[in-house]
Short mmCIF file of C-alpha atoms in Angstrom, two decimals:
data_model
loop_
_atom_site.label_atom_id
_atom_site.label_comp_id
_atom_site.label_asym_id
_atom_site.label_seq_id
_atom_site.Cartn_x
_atom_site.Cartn_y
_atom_site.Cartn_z
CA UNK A 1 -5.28 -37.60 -90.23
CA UNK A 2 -1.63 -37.55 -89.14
CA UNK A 3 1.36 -36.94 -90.83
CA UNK A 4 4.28 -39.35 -90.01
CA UNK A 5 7.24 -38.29 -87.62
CA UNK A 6 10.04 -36.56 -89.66
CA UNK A 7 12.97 -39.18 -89.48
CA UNK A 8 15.22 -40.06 -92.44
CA UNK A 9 16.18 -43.42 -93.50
CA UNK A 10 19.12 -43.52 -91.29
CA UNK A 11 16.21 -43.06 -87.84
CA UNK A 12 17.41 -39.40 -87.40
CA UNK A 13 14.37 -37.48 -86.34
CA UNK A 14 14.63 -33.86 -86.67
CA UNK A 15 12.63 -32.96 -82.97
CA UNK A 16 12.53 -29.09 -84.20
CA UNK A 17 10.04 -30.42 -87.19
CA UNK A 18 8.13 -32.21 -84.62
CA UNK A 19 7.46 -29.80 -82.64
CA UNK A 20 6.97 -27.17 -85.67
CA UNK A 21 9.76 -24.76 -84.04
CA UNK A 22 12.72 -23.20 -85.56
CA UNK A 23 16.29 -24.37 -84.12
CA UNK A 24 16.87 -20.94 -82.39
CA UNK A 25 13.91 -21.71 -80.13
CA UNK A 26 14.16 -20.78 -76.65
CA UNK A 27 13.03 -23.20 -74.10
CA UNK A 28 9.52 -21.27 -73.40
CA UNK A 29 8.20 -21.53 -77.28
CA UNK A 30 9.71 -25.51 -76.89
CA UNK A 31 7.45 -25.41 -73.83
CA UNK A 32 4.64 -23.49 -75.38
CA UNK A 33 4.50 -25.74 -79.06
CA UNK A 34 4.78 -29.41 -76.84
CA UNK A 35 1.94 -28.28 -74.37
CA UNK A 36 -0.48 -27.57 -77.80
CA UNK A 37 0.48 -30.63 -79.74
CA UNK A 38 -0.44 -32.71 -76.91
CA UNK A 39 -3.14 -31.70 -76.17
CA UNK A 40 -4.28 -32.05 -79.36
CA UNK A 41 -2.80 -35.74 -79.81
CA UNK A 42 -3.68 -36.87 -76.59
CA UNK A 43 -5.12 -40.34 -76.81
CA UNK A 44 -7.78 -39.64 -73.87
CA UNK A 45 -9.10 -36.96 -76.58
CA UNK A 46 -8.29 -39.29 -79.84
CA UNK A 47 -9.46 -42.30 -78.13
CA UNK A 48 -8.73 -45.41 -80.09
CA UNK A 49 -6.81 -43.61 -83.04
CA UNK A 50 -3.68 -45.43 -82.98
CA UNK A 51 -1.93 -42.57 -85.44
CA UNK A 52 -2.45 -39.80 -83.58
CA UNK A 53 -1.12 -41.92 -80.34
CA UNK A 54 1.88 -42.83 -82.02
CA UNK A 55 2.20 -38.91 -82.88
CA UNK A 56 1.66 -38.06 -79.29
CA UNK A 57 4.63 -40.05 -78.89
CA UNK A 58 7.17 -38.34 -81.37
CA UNK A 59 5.90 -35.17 -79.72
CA UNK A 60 6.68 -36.31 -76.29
CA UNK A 61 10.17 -37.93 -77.63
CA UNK A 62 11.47 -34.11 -78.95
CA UNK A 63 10.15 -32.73 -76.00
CA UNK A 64 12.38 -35.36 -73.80
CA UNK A 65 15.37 -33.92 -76.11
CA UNK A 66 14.91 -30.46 -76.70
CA UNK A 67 13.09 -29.55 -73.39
CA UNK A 68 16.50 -30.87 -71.45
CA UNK A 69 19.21 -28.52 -72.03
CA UNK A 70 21.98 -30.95 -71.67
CA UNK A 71 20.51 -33.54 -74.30
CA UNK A 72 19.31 -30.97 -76.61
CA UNK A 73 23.32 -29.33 -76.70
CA UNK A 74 24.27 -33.10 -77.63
CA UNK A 75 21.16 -33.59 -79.92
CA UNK A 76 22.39 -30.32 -81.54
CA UNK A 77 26.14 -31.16 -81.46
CA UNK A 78 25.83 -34.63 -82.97
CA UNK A 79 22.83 -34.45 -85.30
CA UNK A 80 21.67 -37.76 -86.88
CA UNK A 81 24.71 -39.54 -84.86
CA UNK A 82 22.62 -38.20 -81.79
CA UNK A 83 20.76 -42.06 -81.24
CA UNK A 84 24.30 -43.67 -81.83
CA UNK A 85 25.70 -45.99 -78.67
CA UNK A 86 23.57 -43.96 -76.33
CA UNK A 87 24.73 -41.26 -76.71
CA UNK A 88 21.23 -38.98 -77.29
CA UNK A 89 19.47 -41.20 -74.87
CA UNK A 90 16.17 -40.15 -76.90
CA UNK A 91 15.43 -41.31 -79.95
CA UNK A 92 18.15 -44.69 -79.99
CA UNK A 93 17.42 -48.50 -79.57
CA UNK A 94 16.08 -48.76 -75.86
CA UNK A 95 15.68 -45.18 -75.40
CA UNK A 96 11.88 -44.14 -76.17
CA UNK A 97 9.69 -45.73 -73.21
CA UNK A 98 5.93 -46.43 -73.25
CA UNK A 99 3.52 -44.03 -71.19
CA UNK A 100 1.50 -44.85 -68.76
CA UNK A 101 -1.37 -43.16 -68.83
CA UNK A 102 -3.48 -44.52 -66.34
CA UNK A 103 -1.08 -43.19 -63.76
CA UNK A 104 -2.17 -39.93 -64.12
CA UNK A 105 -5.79 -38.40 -63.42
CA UNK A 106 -5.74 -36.03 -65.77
CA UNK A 107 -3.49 -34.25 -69.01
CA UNK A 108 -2.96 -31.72 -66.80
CA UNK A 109 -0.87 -33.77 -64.01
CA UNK A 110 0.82 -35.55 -67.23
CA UNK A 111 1.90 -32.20 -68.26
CA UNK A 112 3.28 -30.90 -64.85
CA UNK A 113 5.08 -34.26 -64.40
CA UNK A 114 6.68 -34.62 -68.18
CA UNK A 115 7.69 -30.67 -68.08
CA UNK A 116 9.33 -31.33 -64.22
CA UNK A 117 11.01 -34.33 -65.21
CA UNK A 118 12.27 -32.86 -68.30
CA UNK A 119 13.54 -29.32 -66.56
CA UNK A 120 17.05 -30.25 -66.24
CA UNK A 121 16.70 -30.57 -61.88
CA UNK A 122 18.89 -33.22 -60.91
CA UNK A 123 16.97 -35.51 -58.70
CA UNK A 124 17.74 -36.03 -55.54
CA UNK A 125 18.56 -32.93 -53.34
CA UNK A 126 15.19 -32.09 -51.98
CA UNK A 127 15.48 -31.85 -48.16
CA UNK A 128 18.40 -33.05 -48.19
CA UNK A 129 20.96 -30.98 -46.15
CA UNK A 130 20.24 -31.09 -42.31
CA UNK A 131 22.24 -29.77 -39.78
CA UNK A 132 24.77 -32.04 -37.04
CA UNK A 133 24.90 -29.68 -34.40
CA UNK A 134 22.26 -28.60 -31.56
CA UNK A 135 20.70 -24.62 -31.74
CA UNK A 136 21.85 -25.05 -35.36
CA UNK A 137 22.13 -23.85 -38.94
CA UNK A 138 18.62 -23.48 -40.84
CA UNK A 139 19.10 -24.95 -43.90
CA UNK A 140 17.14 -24.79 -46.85
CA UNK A 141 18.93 -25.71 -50.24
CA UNK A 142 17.47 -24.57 -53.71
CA UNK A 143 19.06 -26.50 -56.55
CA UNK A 144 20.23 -24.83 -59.80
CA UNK A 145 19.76 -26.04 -62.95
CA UNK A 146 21.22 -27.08 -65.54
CA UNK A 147 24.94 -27.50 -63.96
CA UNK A 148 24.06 -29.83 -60.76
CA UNK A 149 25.34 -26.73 -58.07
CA UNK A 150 22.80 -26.45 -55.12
CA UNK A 151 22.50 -23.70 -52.86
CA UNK A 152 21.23 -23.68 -48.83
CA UNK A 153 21.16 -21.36 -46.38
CA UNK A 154 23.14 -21.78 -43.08
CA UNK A 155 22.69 -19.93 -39.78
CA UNK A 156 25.78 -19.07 -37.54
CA UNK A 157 26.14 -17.62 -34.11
CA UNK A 158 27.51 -13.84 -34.15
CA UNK A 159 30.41 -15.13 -31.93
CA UNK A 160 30.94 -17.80 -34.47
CA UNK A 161 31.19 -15.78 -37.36
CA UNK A 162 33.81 -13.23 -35.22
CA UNK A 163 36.01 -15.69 -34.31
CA UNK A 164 35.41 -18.76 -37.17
CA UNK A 165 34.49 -22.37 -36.50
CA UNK A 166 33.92 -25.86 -37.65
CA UNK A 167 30.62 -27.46 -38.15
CA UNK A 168 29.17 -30.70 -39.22
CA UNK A 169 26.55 -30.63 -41.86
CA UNK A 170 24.42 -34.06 -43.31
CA UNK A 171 24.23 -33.76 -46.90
CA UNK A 172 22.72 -36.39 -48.90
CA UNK A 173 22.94 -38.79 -45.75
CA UNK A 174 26.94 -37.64 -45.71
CA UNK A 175 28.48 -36.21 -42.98
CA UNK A 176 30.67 -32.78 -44.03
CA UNK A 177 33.11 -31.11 -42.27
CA UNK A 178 32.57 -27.21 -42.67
CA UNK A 179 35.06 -24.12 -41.79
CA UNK A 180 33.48 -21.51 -40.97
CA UNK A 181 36.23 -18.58 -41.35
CA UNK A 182 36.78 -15.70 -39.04
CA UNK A 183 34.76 -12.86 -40.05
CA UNK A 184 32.52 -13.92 -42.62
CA UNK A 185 29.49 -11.99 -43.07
CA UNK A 186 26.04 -12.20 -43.92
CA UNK A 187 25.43 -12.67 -47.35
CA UNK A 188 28.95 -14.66 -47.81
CA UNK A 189 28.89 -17.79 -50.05
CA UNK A 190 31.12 -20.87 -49.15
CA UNK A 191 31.65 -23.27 -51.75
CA UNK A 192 32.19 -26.97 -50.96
CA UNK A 193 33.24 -28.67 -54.00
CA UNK A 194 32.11 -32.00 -55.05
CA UNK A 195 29.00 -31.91 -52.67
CA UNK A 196 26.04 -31.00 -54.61
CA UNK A 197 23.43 -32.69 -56.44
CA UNK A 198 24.21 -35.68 -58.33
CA UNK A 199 23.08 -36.72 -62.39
CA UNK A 200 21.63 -40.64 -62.28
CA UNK A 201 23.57 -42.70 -64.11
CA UNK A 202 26.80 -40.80 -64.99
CA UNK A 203 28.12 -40.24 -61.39
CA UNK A 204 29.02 -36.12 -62.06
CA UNK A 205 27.89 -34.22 -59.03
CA UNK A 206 27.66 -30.62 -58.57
CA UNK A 207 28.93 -28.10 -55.61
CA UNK A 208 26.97 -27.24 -52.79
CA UNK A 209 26.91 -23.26 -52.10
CA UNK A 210 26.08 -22.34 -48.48
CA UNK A 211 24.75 -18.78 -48.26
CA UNK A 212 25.56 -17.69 -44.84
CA UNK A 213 22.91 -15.56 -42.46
CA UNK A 214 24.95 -14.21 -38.99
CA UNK A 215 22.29 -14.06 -36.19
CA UNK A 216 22.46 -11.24 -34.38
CA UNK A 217 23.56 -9.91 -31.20
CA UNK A 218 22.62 -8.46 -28.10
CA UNK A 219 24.96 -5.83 -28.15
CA UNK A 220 27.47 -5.55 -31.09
CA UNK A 221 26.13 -5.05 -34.59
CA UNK A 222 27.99 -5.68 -38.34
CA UNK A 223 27.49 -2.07 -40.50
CA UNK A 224 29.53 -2.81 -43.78
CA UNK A 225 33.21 -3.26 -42.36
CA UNK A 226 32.63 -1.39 -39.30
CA UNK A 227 31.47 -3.13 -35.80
CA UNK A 228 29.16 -0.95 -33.81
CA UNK A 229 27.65 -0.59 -30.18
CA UNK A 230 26.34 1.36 -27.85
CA UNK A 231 27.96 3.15 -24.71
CA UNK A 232 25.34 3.84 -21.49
CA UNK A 233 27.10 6.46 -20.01
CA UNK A 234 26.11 7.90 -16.16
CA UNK A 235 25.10 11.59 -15.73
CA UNK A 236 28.63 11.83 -13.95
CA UNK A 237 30.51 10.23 -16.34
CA UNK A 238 29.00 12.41 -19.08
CA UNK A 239 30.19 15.78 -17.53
CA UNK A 240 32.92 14.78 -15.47
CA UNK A 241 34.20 12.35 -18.00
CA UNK A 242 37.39 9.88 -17.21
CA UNK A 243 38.18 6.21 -17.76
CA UNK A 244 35.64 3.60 -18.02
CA UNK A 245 35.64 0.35 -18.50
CA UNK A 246 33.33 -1.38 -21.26
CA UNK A 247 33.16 -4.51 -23.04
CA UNK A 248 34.80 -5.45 -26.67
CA UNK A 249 34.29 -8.56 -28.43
CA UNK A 250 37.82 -9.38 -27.12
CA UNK A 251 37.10 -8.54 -23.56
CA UNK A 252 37.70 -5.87 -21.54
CA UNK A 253 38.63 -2.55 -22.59
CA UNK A 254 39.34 0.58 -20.97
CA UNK A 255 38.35 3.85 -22.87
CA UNK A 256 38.83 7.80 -21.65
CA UNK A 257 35.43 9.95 -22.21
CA UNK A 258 35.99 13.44 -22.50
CA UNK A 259 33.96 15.24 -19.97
CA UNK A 260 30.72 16.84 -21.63
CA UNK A 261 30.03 14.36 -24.13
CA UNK A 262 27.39 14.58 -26.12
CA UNK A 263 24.79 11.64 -26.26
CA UNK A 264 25.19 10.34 -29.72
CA UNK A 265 28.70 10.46 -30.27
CA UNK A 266 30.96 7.93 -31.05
CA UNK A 267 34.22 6.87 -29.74
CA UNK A 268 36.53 4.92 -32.11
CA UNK A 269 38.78 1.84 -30.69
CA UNK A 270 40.75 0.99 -32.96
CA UNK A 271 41.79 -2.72 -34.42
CA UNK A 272 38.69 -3.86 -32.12
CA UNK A 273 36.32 -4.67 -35.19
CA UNK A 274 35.86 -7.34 -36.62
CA UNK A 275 38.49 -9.39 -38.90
CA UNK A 276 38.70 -9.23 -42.35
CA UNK A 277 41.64 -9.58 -45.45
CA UNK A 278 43.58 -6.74 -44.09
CA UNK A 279 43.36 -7.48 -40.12
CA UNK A 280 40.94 -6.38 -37.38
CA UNK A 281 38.70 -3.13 -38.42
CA UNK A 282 37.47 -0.73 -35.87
CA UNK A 283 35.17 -0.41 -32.90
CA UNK A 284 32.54 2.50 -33.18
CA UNK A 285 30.91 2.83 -29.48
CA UNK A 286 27.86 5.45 -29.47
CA UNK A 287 27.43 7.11 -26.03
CA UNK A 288 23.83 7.01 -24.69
CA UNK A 289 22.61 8.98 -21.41
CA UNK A 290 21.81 6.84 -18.61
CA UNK A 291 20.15 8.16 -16.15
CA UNK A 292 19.53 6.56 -12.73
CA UNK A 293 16.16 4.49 -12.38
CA UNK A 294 16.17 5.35 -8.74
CA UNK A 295 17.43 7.41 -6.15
CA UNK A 296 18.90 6.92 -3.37
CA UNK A 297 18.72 9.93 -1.04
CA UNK A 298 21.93 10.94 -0.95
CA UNK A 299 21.66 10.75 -4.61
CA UNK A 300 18.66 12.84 -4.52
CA UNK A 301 19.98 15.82 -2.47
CA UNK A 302 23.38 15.64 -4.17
CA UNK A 303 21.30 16.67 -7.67
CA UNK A 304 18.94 18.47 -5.90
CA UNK A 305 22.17 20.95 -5.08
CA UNK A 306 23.47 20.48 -8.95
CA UNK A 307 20.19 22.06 -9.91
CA UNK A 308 20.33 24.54 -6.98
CA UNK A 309 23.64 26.20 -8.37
CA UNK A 310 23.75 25.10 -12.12
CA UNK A 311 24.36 28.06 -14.27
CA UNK A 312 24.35 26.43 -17.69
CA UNK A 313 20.75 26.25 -19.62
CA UNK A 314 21.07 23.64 -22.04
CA UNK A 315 17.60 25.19 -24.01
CA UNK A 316 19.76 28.86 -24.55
CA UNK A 317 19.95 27.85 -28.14
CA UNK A 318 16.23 26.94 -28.37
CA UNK A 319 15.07 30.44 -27.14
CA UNK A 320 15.06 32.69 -30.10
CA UNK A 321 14.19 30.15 -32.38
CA UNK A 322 10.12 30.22 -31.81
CA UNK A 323 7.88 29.29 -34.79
CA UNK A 324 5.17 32.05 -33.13
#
């Protein structure tokens, strides 16, 4: 009913035979030519047919090899040396295991846990990167096959990422000391070598990546390399202007507002941005019209009087421009 497995006399099985695939195959027709041979080998539907068991299990042996990157590039570097001292770990003395079928409750959860186990994820990772510090750093790794480098996200204070810090992260149940530098912005990758997930049995780990998302502030806001805020400016300050004091990310800053400013301009301060490779970048503060909430009544008569004498009409411009 069967044919036997293609292996020479020397136990070299050619895995691109068994699975009826050409050696260019990518790893979706791999995927696509093991899902149909198994099913149709399966011993729940060839129950008792001990051939087309024992060809279920040459299929699922080339699909061990050629569905894992790393053992298919040494399956395909050392050909029918492959099974020699280990060093295929498919298809050598030891290597091929028995499967357990009564473990699953169908083919399908056989499938899904043969095609995860043979995806090239390094075990081990999962969950594991937490954060040591309180208000803390979401994290939420993804790991990247076939190379063992992981990725998480980490969440950092505005104020942090200005000025740079240190944190504490657990990864893998290790505690790792993190800089944070001064400046770094959303979107930022920091690389910490040696830290990511590791490959049973050989002891080669991976880096960890840590994508970095800056919460945001209150008041200041990161647009490309500039820093921006706003300015509330007083109806007095607007059209007397003068000095006023306002806030900077450094502290207090004093800034002259040319009288009759318009609401919506901006007022540079230079060197007040944030940091980056070539020093501090610049401060952009947008005025905004405050006007007073509420009275008093010296307040009161004092604009009352404004109106009383005011000469200017700030709609002029507005008056021969009617759509009628």
């Amino acid at each position: 009913m069967c044919n036997e497995g293609p292996m020479a006399s020397s136990g070299y099985r050619d895995y691109w035979q068994t699975l009826g695939v050409g050696r260019g195959a990518d790893s979706d027709t791999i995927k696509r030519a093991f899902r149909k041979l198994a099913r149709q080998y399966h011993p729940d539907v060839n129950p008792g047919d001990r051939a087309a068991e024992a060809r279920f299990k040459e299929i699922n042996e080339a699909y061990e090899v050629l569905g894992d990157p790393g053992k298919r590039q040494r399956y395909e570097q050392f050909g029918r040396y492959f099974n020699v001292g280990g060093m295929g770990g498919a298809g050598g003395s030891g290597a091929r295991s028995e499967v357990d079928f009564g473990r699953y409750g169908n083919f399908d959860e056989f499938i899904k846990d043969l095609l995860g186990r043979s995806s090239g994820f390094a075990s081990g990772f999962g969950s594991a990167v937490g954060t040591g510090f309180p208000g803390g750093m979401g994290v939420g790794p993804r790991a990247q096959a076939p190379n063992l480098d992981a990725e998480a996200s980490i969440s950092v204070p505005f104020a942090d990422a200005f000025r740079g810090c240190e944190r504490t992260l657990s990864v893998n149940q290790e505690r790792v000391q993190v800089r944070i530098p001064a400046g770094v912005k959303a979107g930022s990758k920091l690389r910490l070598k040696g830290k990511g997930n590791l490959q049973p049995g050989t002891g080669r780990r991976g880096d960890l990546y840590l994508l970095i998302q800056v919460q945001p502030h209150p008041v200041w806001r990161l647009e490309g390399d500039i820093l921006r805020g706003d300015l509330p400016l007083a109806i007095d300050e607007v059209a007397l202007g003068g000095d006023v004091a306002v806030p900077t990310p450094d502290g207090s800053a004093t800034v002259t507002i040319p009288a009759g400013i318009q609401a919506g301009r901006s007022l540079r301060l230079r060197g007040k941005g944030w940091p980056g490779r070539n020093g501090r970048g610049d401060l952009l503060l947008t005025v905004q019209v405050h006007p007073p909430q509420q009275l008093s009544s010296r307040e009161r008569e004092l604009l009352e009087a404004l109106r009383a004498v005011r000469d200017d009409d700030p709609r002029a411009a507005m008056a021969d421009q009617s759509l009628l």
